[in-house]
Short mmCIF file of C-alpha atoms and ligand atoms in Angstrom, two decimals:
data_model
loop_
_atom_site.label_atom_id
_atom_site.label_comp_id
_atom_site.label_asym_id
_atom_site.label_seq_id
_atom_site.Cartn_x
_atom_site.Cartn_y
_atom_site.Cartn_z
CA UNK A 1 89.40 -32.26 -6.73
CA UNK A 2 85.56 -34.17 -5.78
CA UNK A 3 83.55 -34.02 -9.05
CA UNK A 4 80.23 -33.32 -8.07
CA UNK A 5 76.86 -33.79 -9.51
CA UNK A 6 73.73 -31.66 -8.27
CA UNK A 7 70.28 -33.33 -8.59
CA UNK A 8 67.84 -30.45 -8.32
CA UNK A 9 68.49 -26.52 -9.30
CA UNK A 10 66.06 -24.81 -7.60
CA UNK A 11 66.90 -22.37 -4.64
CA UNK A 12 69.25 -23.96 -2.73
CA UNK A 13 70.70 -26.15 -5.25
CA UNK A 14 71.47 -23.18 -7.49
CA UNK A 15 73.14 -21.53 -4.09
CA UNK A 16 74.90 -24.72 -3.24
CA UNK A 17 76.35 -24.36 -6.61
CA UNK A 18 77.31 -21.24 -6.10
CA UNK A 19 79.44 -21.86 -3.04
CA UNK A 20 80.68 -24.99 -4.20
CA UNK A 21 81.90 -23.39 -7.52
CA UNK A 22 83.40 -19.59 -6.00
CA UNK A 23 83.56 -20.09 -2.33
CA UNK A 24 84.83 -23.54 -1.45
CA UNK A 25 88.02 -25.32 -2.26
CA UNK A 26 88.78 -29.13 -3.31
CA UNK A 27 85.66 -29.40 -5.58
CA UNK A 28 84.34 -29.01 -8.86
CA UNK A 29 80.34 -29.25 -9.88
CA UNK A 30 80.87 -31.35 -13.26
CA UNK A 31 77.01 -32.48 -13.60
CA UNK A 32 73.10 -31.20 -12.68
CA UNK A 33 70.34 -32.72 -13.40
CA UNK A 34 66.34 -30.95 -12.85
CA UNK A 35 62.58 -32.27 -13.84
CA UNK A 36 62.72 -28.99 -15.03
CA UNK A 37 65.57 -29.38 -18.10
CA UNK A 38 65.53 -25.59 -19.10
CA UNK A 39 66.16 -24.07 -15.30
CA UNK A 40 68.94 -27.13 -15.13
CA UNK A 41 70.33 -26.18 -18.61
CA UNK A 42 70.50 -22.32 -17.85
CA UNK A 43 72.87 -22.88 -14.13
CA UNK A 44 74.72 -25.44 -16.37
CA UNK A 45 75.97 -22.93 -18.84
CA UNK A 46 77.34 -21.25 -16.40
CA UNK A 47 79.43 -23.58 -15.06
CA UNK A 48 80.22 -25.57 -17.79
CA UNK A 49 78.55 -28.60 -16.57
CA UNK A 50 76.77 -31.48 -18.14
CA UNK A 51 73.25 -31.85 -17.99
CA UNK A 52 71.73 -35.02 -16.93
CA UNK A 53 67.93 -35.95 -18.33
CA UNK A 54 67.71 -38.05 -15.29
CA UNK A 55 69.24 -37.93 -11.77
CA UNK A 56 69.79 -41.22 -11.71
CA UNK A 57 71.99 -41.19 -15.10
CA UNK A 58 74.06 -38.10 -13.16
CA UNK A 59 74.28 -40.66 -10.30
CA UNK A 60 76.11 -43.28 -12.05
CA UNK A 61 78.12 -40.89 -14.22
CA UNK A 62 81.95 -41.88 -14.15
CA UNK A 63 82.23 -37.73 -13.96
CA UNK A 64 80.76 -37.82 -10.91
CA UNK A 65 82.61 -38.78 -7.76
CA UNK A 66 80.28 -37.38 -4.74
CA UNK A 67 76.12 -36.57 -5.19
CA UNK A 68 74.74 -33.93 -3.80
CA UNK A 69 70.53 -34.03 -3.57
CA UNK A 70 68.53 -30.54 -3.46
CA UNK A 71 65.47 -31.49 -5.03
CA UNK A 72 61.96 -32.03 -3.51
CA UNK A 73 61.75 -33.60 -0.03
CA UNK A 74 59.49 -36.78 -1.46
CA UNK A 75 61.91 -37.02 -4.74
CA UNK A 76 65.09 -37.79 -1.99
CA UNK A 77 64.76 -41.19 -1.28
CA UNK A 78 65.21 -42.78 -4.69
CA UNK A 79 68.23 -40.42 -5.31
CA UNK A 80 69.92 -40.93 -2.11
CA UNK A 81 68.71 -45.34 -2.43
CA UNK A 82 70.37 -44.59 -5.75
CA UNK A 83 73.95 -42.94 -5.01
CA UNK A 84 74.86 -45.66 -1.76
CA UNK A 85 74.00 -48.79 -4.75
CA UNK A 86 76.50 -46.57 -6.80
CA UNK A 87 78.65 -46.48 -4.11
CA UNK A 88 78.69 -43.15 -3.90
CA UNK A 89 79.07 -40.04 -0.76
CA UNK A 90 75.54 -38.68 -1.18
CA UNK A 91 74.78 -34.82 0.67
CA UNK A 92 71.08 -34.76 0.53
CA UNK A 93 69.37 -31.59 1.61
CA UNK A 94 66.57 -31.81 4.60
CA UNK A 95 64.56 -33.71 4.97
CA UNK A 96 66.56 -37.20 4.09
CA UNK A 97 63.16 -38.79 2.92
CA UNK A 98 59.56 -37.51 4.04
CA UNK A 99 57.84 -41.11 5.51
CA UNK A 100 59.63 -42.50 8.60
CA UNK A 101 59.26 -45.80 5.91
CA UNK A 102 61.62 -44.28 3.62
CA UNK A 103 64.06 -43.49 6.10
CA UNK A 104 64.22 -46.55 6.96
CA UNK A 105 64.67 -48.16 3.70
CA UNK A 106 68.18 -45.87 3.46
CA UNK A 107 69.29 -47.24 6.58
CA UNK A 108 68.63 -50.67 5.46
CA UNK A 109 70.85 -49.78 2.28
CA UNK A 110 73.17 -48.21 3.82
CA UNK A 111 73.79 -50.43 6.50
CA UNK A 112 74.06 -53.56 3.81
CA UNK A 113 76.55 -51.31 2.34
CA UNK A 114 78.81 -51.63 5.83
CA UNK A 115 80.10 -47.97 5.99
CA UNK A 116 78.45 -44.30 6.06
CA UNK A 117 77.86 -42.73 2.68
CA UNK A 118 74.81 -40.62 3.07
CA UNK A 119 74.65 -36.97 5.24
CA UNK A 120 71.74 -35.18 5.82
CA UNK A 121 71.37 -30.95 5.20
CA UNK A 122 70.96 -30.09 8.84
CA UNK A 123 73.32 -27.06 8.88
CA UNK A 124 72.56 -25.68 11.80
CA UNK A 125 75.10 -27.97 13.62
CA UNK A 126 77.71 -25.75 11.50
CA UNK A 127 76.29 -22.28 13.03
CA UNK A 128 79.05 -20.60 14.58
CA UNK A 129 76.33 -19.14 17.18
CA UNK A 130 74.50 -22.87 17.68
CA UNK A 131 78.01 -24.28 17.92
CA UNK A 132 79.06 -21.46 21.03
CA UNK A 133 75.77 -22.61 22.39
CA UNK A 134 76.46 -26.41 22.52
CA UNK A 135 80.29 -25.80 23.52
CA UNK A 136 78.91 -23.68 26.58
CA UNK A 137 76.33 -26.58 28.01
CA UNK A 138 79.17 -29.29 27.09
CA UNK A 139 81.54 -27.42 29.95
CA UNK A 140 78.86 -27.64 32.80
CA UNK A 141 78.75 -24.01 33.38
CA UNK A 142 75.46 -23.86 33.28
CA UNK A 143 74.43 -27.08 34.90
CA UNK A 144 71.92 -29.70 33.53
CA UNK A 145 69.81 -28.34 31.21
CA UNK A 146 66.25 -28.44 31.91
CA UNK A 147 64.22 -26.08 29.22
CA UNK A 148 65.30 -24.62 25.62
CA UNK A 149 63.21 -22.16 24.56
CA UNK A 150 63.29 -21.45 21.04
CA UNK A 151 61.81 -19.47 18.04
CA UNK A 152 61.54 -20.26 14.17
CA UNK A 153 60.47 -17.19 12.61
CA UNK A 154 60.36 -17.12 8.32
CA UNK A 155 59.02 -13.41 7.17
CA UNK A 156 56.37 -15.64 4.16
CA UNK A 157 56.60 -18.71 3.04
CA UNK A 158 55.83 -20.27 -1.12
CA UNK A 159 52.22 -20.53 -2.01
CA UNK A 160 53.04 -24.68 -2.02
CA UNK A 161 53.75 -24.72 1.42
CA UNK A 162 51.44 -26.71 3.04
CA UNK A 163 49.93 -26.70 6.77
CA UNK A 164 51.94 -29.79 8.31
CA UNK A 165 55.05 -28.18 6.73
CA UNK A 166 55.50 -25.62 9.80
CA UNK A 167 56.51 -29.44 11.12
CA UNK A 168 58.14 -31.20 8.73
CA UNK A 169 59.61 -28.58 6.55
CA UNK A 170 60.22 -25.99 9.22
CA UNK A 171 60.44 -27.31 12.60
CA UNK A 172 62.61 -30.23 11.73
CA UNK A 173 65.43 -28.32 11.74
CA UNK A 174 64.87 -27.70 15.88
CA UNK A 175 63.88 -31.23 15.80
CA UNK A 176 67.28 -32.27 14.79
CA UNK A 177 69.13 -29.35 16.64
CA UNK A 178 67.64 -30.36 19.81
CA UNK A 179 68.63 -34.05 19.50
CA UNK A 180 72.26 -33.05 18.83
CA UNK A 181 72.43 -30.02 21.36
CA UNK A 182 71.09 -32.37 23.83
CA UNK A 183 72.70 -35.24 22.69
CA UNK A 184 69.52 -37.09 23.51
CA UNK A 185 66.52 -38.20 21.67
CA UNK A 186 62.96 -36.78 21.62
CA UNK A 187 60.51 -39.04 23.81
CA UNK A 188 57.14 -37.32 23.00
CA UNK A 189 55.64 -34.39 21.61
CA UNK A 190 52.58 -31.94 21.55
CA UNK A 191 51.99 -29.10 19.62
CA UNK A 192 49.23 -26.16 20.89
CA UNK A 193 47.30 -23.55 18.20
CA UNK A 194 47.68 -20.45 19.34
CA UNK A 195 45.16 -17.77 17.81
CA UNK A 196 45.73 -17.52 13.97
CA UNK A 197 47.47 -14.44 12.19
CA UNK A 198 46.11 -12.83 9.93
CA UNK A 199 48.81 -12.71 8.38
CA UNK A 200 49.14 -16.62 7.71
CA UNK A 201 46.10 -17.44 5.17
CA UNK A 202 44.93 -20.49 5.08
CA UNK A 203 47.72 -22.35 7.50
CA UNK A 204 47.58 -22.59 11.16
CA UNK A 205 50.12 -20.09 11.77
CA UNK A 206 51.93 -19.73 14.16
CA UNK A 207 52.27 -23.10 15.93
CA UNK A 208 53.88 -24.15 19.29
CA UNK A 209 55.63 -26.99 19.57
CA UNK A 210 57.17 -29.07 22.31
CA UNK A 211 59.11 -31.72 22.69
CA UNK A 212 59.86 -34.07 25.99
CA UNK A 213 63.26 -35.21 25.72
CA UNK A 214 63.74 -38.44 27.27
CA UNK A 215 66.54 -37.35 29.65
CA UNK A 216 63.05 -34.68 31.37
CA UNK A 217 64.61 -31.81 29.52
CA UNK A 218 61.62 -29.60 27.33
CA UNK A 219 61.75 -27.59 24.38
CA UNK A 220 59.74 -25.43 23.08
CA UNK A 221 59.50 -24.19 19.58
CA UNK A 222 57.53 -21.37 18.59
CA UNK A 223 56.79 -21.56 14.82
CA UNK A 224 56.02 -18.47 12.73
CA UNK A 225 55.94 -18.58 9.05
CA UNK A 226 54.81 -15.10 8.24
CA UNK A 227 56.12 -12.88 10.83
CA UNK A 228 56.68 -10.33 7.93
CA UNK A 229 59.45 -8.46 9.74
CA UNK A 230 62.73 -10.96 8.78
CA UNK A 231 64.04 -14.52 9.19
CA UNK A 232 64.84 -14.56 13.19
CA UNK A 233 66.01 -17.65 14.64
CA UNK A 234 66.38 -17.60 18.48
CA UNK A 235 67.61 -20.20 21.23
CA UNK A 236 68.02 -20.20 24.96
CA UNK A 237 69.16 -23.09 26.98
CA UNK A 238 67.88 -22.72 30.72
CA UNK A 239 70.35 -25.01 32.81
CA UNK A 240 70.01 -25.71 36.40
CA UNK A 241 72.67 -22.65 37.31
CA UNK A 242 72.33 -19.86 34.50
CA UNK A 243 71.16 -19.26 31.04
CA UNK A 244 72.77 -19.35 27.43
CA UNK A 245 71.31 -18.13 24.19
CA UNK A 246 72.06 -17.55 20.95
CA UNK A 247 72.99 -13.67 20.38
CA UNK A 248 71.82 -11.08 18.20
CA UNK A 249 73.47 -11.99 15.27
CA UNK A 250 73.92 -8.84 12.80
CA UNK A 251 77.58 -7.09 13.21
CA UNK A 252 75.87 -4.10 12.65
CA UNK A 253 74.17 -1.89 14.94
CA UNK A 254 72.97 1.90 13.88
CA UNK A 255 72.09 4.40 16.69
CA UNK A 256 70.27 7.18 15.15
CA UNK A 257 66.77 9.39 16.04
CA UNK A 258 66.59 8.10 19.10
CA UNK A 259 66.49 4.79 18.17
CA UNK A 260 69.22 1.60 18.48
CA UNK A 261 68.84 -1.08 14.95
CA UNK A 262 70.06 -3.68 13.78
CA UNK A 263 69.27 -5.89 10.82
CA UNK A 264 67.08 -8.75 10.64
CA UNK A 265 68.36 -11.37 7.73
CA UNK A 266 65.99 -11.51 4.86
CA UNK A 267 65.89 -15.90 4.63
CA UNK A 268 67.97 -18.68 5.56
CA UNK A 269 70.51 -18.17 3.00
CA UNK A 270 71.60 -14.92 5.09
CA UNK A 271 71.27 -16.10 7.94
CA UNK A 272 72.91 -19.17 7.56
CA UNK A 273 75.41 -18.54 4.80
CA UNK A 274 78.26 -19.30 6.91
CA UNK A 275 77.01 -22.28 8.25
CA UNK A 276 76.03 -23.71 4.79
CA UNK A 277 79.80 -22.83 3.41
CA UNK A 278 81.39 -24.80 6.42
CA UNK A 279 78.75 -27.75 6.37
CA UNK A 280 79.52 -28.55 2.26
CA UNK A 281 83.46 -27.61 2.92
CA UNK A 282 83.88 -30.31 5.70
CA UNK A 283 82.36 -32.61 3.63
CA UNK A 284 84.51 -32.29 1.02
CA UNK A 285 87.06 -32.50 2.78
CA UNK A 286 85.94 -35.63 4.50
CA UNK A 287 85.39 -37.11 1.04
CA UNK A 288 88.97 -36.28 -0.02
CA UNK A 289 90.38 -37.38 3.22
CA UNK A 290 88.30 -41.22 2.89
CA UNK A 291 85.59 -40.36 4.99
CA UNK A 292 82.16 -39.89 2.93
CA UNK A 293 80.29 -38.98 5.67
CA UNK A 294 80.95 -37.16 8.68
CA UNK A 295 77.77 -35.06 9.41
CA UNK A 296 74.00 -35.20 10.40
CA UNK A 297 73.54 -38.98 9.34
CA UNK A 298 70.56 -41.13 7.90
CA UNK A 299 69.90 -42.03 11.91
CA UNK A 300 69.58 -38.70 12.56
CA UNK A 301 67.73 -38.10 8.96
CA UNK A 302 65.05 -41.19 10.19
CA UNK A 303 64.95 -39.83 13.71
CA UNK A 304 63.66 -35.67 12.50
CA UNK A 305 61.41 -37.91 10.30
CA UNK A 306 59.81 -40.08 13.21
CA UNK A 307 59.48 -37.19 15.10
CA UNK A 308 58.04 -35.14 12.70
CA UNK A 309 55.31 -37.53 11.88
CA UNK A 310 54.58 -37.99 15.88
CA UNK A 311 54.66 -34.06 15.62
CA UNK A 312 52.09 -33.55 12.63
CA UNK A 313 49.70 -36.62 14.80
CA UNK A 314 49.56 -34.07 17.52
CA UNK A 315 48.94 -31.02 15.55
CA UNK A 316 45.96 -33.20 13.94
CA UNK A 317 44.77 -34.68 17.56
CA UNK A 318 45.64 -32.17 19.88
CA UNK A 319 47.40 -35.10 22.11
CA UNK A 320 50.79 -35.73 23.59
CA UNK A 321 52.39 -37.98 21.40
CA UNK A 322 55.02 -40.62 22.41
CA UNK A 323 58.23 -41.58 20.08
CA UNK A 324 58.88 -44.85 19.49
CA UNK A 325 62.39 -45.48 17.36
CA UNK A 326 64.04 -49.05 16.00
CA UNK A 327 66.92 -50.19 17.22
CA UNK A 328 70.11 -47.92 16.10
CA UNK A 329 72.16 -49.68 14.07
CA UNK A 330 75.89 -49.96 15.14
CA UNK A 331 77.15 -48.18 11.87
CA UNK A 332 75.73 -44.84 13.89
CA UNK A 333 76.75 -45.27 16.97
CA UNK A 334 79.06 -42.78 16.71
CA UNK A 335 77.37 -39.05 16.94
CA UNK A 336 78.07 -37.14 14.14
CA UNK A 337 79.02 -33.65 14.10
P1 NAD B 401 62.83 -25.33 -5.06
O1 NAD B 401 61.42 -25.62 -5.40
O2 NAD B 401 63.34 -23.95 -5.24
O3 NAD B 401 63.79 -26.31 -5.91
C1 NAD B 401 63.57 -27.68 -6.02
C2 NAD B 401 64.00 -28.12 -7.42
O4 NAD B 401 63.87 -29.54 -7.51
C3 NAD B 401 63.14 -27.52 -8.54
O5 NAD B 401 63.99 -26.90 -9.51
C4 NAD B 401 62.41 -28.72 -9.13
O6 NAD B 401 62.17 -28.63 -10.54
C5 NAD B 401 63.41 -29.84 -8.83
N1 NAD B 401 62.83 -31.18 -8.81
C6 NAD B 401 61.60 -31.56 -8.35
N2 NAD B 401 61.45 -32.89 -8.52
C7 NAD B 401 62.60 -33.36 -9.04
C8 NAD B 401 63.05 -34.63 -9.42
N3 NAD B 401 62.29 -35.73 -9.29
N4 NAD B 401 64.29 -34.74 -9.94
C9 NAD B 401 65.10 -33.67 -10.08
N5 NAD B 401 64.71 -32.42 -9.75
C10 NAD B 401 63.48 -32.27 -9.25
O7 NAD B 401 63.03 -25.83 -3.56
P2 NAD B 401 64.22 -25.47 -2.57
O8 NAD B 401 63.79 -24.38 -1.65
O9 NAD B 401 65.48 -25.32 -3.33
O10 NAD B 401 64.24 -26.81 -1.67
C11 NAD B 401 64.82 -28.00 -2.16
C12 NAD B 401 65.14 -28.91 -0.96
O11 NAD B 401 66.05 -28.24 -0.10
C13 NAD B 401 63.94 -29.27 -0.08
O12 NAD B 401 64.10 -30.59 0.38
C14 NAD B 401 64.02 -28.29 1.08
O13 NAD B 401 63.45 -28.79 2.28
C15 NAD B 401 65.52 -28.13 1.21
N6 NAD B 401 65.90 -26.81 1.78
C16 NAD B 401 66.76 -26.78 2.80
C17 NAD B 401 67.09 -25.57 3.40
C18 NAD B 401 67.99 -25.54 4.59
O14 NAD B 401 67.95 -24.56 5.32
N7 NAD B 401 68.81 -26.55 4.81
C19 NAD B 401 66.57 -24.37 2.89
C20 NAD B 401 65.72 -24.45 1.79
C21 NAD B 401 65.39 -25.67 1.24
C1 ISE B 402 63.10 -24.20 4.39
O1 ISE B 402 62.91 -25.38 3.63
C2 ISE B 402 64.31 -24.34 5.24
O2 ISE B 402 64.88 -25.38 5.41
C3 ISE B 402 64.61 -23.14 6.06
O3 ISE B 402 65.81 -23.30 6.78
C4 ISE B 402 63.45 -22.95 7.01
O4 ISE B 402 63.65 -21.79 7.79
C5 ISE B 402 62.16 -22.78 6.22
O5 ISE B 402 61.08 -22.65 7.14
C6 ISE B 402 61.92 -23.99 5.34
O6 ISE B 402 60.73 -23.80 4.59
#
């Protein structure tokens, strides 16, 4: 059984725990730790786990075998710098730290450290649907591709979020699908401003993004964070001899009135509950098995971050902006996930 301690209880950490505690198998949450004591006191009753003042006290607990990181994007670093000098497996939630510097400084740790111990939340590389997607282009069926088209569509988003956040809090998760899907890294970026929604206060919303791969493939992200209607994520590859995209993805369909419906998913935790139970399950297992890390890993964590930064440039410019990464380090040489 991996004893595991959560650092943050918010949203997803309190649905992490969930899963981890009635879903999953081979793991136990015996710690959490919040700024906020009472919300991190009221999921530990629950559980019957110990509370933590600090994160970093959870960290070094001799309860706590594996870490896993949910609290707010800048709070990740020192967590995550934390659990590898405790020697620790460390899942931290997207995105692994929010300055291309901080990324940076967890490769450098984790790289002095000699093996893998950190993985980074991007779930989508779980998604049954995203996964049928990738195996299709890996066969060749549909030739090179050339174009993904794709569409990030949240019904509201918190009164904290912020303007560059359709970018780095949104977007990033294309950012890092792409790279996989593609298996190639981002060479440049632009983003254009469509007219504003009403809808969308005081942010720039929606936003289209796109991203020059450095193989000549483009994608294209269109970035809605109050479409009102549902959570709809959408994908379609265009390869030099056909087309593949990700389905509709309810199982139900009603045909009544005249009409044919089918549900929209209210968030990301319906529309990617699956893929969030398979992501936390395979690295449990990986842990139990002597592997701490398998996943999305602090390369790729750095890499969303560069391009993220390059992407929230060109929002603020209006100019293509070139990618420039370090060196990768030979500890991720091997493509994860
Ligand atoms: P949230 O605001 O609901 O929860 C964050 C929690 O972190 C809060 O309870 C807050 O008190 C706590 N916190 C803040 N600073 C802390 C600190 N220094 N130490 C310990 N706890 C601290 O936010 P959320 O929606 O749960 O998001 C949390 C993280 O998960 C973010 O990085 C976000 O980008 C990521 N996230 C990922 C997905 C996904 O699809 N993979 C979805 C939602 C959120
Ligand atoms: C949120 O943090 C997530 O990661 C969701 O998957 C994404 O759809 C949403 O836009 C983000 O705010």
């Amino acid at each position: 059984m991996i004893r595991v301690g959560v650092i943050g209880t918010g949203m997803i950490g309190q649905d992490h725990i969930r899963r981890m505690t009635t879903v999953l198998s081979g793991v136990e949450v015996t710690a959490v730790s919040d700024v906020n004591a009472e919300a991190a006191t009221a999921v530990a009753e629950q559980i019957g786990a110990r509370v933590h003042t600090t994160g970093q006290e959870l960290i070094v607990s001799p309860q706590v075998d594996a870490v896993v990181v949910c609290s707010w994007g800048p709070t990740h670093e020192q967590y995550v710098l934390a659990a590898i000098a405790a020697g620790k497996p460390v899942f931290c939630e997207k995105p692994l730290a929010t300055t291309t510097e901080a990324c940076r400084r967890i490769i450098e740790a984790e790289t002095a450290y000699g093996s893998r111990l950190v993985q980074v939340g991007y779930m989508r590389r779980y998604d049954s649907a995203y996964r049928a997607l990738k195996a299709v282009l890996d066969t060749g069926q549909i030739g090179t591709p050339l174009m993904m088209h794709c569409a990030h569509r949240n019904p509201s988003v918190p009164s904290f979020y912020e303007k560059d956040m359709a970018i780095t809090d949104t977007a990033v998760h294309e950012i890092d699908m792409i790279r996989w899907m593609l298996a190639d890294e981002v060479a440049a970026v632009r983003v254009l401003v469509p007219r504003r929604s009403r809808n969308g206060g005081p942010l720039q919303d929606p936003l289209f993004f796109v991203m020059e791969m450095a193989g000549g493939a483009i994608a294209d992200v269109e970035i809605s964070v109050n479409i009102r209607y549902g959570y709809d994520i959408r994908g379609e590859i265009v390869g030099e001899d056909g087309t593949a995209a990700l389905g509709e993805l309810s199982p139900l369909v009603v045909r009544h009135a005249g009409q044919v419906a089918t549900p929209v998913p209210a968030d990301w935790r319906e529309r990617f509950l699956r893929a969030y139970d398979i992501e936390l399950q395979e690295w449990i297992n990986g842990i139990a098995g002597g592997a701490a890390a398998t996943g999305p890993s602090s390369w790729d964590g750095y890499a969303a971050a560069v391009v993220s930064d390059a992407g929230v440039s060109a929002l603020r410019s209006g100019e293509r902006v070139p990618i420039d990464l370090m060196d990768k380090p030979k500890l991720y040489a091997e493509v994860a996930a």
